[in-house]
Amino acid sequence: MYRRITAQRREVLRMDIEERQDRIAQLVRTRKKVKALALSEMFDVSVETIRKDLLDLQDRGVLVRVHGGAQVRPGGQESAYERRRSVNTAAKEAIAALAAHTLEDGATVYLDYGTTTYALAVALVSANRRLTVFTNALPIANLLAQSETIETVVLGGLLRRNERSLYGPLAEQALGSIYLDAGFFGCAGLHARAGVTNHHGMEGATSRLAMSHCRNVIVLADGDKLDVIATNKIADLDQIDMLFTNATPSPELDEALEAAEVAVVTTEEQTDGLS
């Protein structure tokens, strides 16, 4: 039977896994319950693909799978991490795509907790990269578990529920015995004088130790984080090697980054270079 392909349907057909899962999460929040068969027809994918999407979303704590579909999680509130994942999505994906190219197959990598580092994990899984990845973020670990080419090592530690990240003495003990080729870190703020800052003090201590055990320290920060100071200092600018961002740093920050010999890569420059 012939079915007319509308512009809206073509947009759905181009949808990648992450965007589809975000749409499913929105539907669950709105409707409270969804059916796998209806979702497969809506997104024009197999029921088995939808089941995998629902399993991923359940692992992230967004919903609960039930017979034939899924429903909103009891207590129904998404975590702070889930809310932040839906902010500046395009910028985070662009930053992640650039950062992924810095890694060679066989590298040992640390992915710190955060939503831009999650976007990097998505890029690495999609590209079938051959890496060994250490992480303190359960959402990232759950995502990496889908890959047959990435070896994943999860740190122990105390669980920060709203971020689903691990920190504290056990995490630091695990980090103390490993040295890695590269570490990727998000932040809440990047400032000319304050350096790299974040919100959670004890989690920040875990990030600082991880940085000291990475040969290359790389910060991923969208434009909203530039010229911002959060509560807890993670690192001085001269302790990081590269910054990937989607925005041009302010003159003051740019001067400080240059003085600290931080290599800055922006998605704006890459786009200009292709035009």
C-alpha positions as CSV (number, residue, x, y, z in Angstrom):
1,M,0.0,0.0,0.0
2,Y,1.4,3.4,-1.0
3,R,2.0,5.8,1.9
4,R,2.7,9.5,1.2
5,I,5.9,10.6,2.8
6,T,5.4,14.1,4.3
7,A,8.1,16.6,5.3
8,Q,7.3,15.8,8.9
9,R,7.7,12.1,8.3
10,R,11.1,12.7,6.5
11,E,12.2,14.6,9.6
12,V,11.3,11.6,11.8
13,L,13.1,9.2,9.5
14,R,16.3,11.3,9.9
15,M,16.1,11.2,13.6
16,D,19.1,9.6,15.4
17,I,18.9,7.3,18.4
18,E,19.4,10.0,21.0
19,E,16.8,12.3,19.5
20,R,14.3,9.5,19.2
21,Q,14.8,8.5,22.8
22,D,14.4,12.1,24.0
23,R,11.1,12.2,22.1
24,I,10.0,8.9,23.7
25,A,10.9,10.3,27.2
26,Q,8.8,13.4,26.5
27,L,5.9,11.2,25.4
28,V,6.1,9.2,28.6
29,R,6.1,12.3,30.8
30,T,3.1,13.7,28.9
31,R,1.0,10.5,28.5
32,K,2.2,8.6,31.5
33,K,2.1,5.3,29.6
34,V,3.1,4.4,26.0
35,K,2.9,1.2,23.9
36,A,5.9,-0.2,22.0
37,L,3.9,-1.0,18.9
38,A,2.5,2.5,18.7
39,L,6.0,4.0,19.1
40,S,7.4,1.7,16.4
41,E,4.8,3.0,14.0
42,M,5.3,6.6,15.1
43,F,9.1,6.5,14.5
44,D,9.0,4.0,11.7
45,V,11.4,1.5,13.4
46,S,11.0,-2.0,14.5
47,V,9.4,-3.0,17.8
48,E,12.7,-4.5,18.8
49,T,14.4,-1.2,18.3
50,I,11.8,0.5,20.5
51,R,12.3,-2.2,23.2
52,K,16.0,-1.3,23.2
53,D,15.2,2.4,23.5
54,L,12.9,1.7,26.4
55,L,15.6,-0.4,28.1
56,D,18.1,2.4,27.7
57,L,15.6,4.9,29.1
58,Q,14.9,2.6,32.0
59,D,18.6,2.3,32.7
60,R,18.8,6.1,32.8
61,G,15.9,6.2,35.3
62,V,13.5,8.0,32.9
63,L,10.7,5.3,32.8
64,V,9.8,1.8,33.8
65,R,9.2,-0.9,31.3
66,V,5.9,-2.8,31.5
67,H,4.3,-5.5,29.3
68,G,3.9,-4.1,25.8
69,G,5.5,-0.7,26.5
70,A,6.5,1.6,29.3
71,Q,5.2,4.0,31.9
72,V,6.3,7.0,33.9
73,R,8.6,6.1,36.8
74,P,6.9,6.0,40.2
75,G,7.5,9.4,41.8
76,G,7.6,10.6,38.2
77,Q,10.3,13.3,38.5
78,E,13.3,13.3,36.2
79,S,16.7,13.9,37.7
80,A,18.7,17.0,37.5
81,Y,21.0,15.1,35.1
82,E,18.2,14.3,32.8
83,R,17.0,17.9,32.7
84,R,20.5,19.1,31.9
85,R,20.8,16.6,29.1
86,S,18.0,18.3,27.3
87,V,19.7,21.7,27.4
88,N,22.0,22.9,24.5
89,T,21.8,19.4,23.0
90,A,23.0,20.5,19.5
91,A,26.0,22.4,21.0
92,K,27.0,19.4,23.1
93,E,26.7,17.0,20.2
94,A,28.9,19.3,18.0
95,I,31.5,19.6,20.8
96,A,31.5,15.9,21.3
97,A,31.9,15.2,17.6
98,L,35.1,17.3,17.5
99,A,36.5,15.9,20.7
100,A,36.0,12.3,19.5
101,H,38.5,12.9,16.7
102,T,41.4,13.5,19.2
103,L,41.4,9.9,20.3
104,E,43.3,7.0,18.6
105,D,42.0,3.5,18.8
106,G,43.6,1.6,21.7
107,A,43.7,4.7,23.9
108,T,42.8,4.6,27.6
109,V,40.3,7.3,28.4
110,Y,38.5,8.8,31.4
111,L,35.0,10.3,31.0
112,D,34.0,12.4,34.0
113,Y,30.3,12.8,35.0
114,G,28.4,15.4,32.9
115,T,26.0,15.7,30.0
116,T,28.6,16.8,27.4
117,T,30.8,13.9,28.3
118,Y,27.7,11.8,27.9
119,A,27.4,13.2,24.4
120,L,31.0,12.2,23.8
121,A,30.2,8.7,24.9
122,V,27.4,8.6,22.3
123,A,29.8,9.7,19.6
124,L,32.3,7.1,20.5
125,V,29.7,4.3,20.6
126,S,28.2,5.4,17.3
127,A,31.7,5.3,15.7
128,N,32.6,1.9,17.0
129,R,35.8,3.2,18.5
130,R,38.2,0.7,20.1
131,L,39.0,2.1,23.5
132,T,39.2,1.4,27.2
133,V,37.1,3.9,29.1
134,F,37.0,4.5,32.8
135,T,34.1,6.5,34.2
136,N,32.4,7.5,37.4
137,A,29.1,8.2,35.7
138,L,26.5,5.4,35.6
139,P,24.5,6.8,32.6
140,I,27.8,6.8,30.6
141,A,28.6,3.3,31.8
142,N,25.1,2.1,30.8
143,L,25.5,3.6,27.3
144,L,29.0,2.2,26.8
145,A,27.7,-1.2,27.7
146,Q,26.0,-1.3,24.3
147,S,29.3,-1.2,22.5
148,E,31.2,-4.4,21.5
149,T,34.4,-2.4,20.9
150,I,34.7,-0.4,24.1
151,E,36.0,-1.9,27.3
152,T,34.3,-0.1,30.2
153,V,35.6,0.2,33.8
154,V,33.3,1.8,36.4
155,L,34.7,3.3,39.5
156,G,33.3,2.5,42.9
157,G,32.2,5.1,45.4
158,L,29.3,6.9,47.0
159,L,26.3,7.4,44.6
160,R,25.1,10.9,44.0
161,R,21.5,10.2,43.2
162,N,20.5,13.2,41.2
163,E,23.5,12.8,38.9
164,R,23.9,9.1,39.1
165,S,27.7,9.6,39.6
166,L,30.2,8.0,41.9
167,Y,32.7,9.9,44.1
168,G,34.5,9.7,47.4
169,P,37.3,7.5,48.9
170,L,36.5,4.3,47.0
171,A,36.5,6.2,43.7
172,E,39.7,8.0,44.5
173,Q,41.3,4.7,45.6
174,A,40.5,3.2,42.2
175,L,41.9,6.2,40.4
176,G,45.1,6.2,42.4
177,S,46.4,3.1,40.7
178,I,45.6,3.9,37.1
179,Y,47.1,6.4,34.5
180,L,45.3,7.2,31.3
181,D,46.1,8.7,27.9
182,A,43.3,11.3,28.1
183,G,40.6,12.6,30.4
184,F,37.4,14.5,29.3
185,F,35.8,16.7,31.9
186,G,32.7,18.9,31.9
187,C,32.3,21.9,34.2
188,A,29.8,24.4,35.5
189,G,32.1,27.3,34.9
190,L,35.3,28.3,33.1
191,H,36.7,31.7,34.1
192,A,39.9,33.6,33.4
193,R,40.7,34.0,37.1
194,A,38.8,31.1,38.8
195,G,39.7,28.5,36.3
196,V,37.6,25.3,36.0
197,T,34.8,25.2,38.6
198,N,31.9,22.9,39.4
199,H,29.1,22.6,42.0
200,H,29.7,19.5,44.1
201,G,32.8,19.7,46.4
202,M,33.5,16.0,47.0
203,E,32.7,15.1,43.4
204,G,35.1,17.8,42.4
205,A,37.8,16.2,44.5
206,T,37.4,13.0,42.4
207,S,37.6,15.0,39.2
208,R,40.8,16.7,40.4
209,L,42.5,13.4,41.1
210,A,41.4,12.0,37.8
211,M,42.9,15.0,36.0
212,S,46.2,14.4,37.7
213,H,46.3,10.8,36.3
214,C,45.5,11.8,32.7
215,R,48.4,12.6,30.3
216,N,46.0,15.0,28.4
217,V,43.3,16.9,30.2
218,I,40.5,18.1,28.0
219,V,37.6,20.2,29.1
220,L,34.2,20.2,27.2
221,A,32.2,23.4,27.8
222,D,29.3,24.9,25.9
223,G,29.1,28.7,25.6
224,D,26.8,29.0,28.7
225,K,29.8,27.8,30.9
226,L,32.3,30.4,29.7
227,D,33.0,33.4,32.0
228,V,31.1,31.6,34.8
229,I,32.3,30.8,38.3
230,A,30.7,27.9,40.2
231,T,31.3,27.1,43.9
232,N,34.1,24.6,43.9
233,K,37.4,25.0,42.0
234,I,38.5,21.9,40.1
235,A,41.6,23.2,38.3
236,D,43.6,26.2,37.2
237,L,43.6,26.9,33.5
238,D,47.3,25.8,33.2
239,Q,46.3,22.3,34.4
240,I,44.2,21.6,31.3
241,D,45.6,21.0,27.8
242,M,42.6,21.5,25.5
243,L,39.2,23.2,25.5
244,F,36.4,22.2,23.2
245,T,33.5,24.7,23.0
246,N,30.8,25.9,20.7
247,A,31.5,29.6,21.4
248,T,34.3,32.1,21.0
249,P,35.8,32.9,24.4
250,S,35.6,36.5,25.6
251,P,38.8,38.6,25.2
252,E,39.7,38.2,28.9
253,L,39.2,34.4,28.9
254,D,40.9,34.0,25.5
255,E,43.9,35.9,26.8
256,A,44.0,33.7,30.0
257,L,43.7,30.5,28.0
258,E,46.5,31.6,25.7
259,A,48.7,32.5,28.6
260,A,48.0,29.0,30.1
261,E,48.9,27.4,26.7
262,V,45.5,25.8,26.4
263,A,44.6,24.7,22.9
264,V,41.1,26.0,22.1
265,V,38.9,24.3,19.5
266,T,35.5,25.8,18.7
267,T,32.7,24.4,16.6
268,E,32.3,27.9,15.1
269,E,35.9,27.7,13.6
270,Q,35.3,24.3,12.2
271,T,32.1,25.4,10.6
272,D,33.8,28.5,9.1
273,G,36.5,26.3,7.8
274,L,34.0,24.2,5.8
275,S,32.3,27.2,4.2
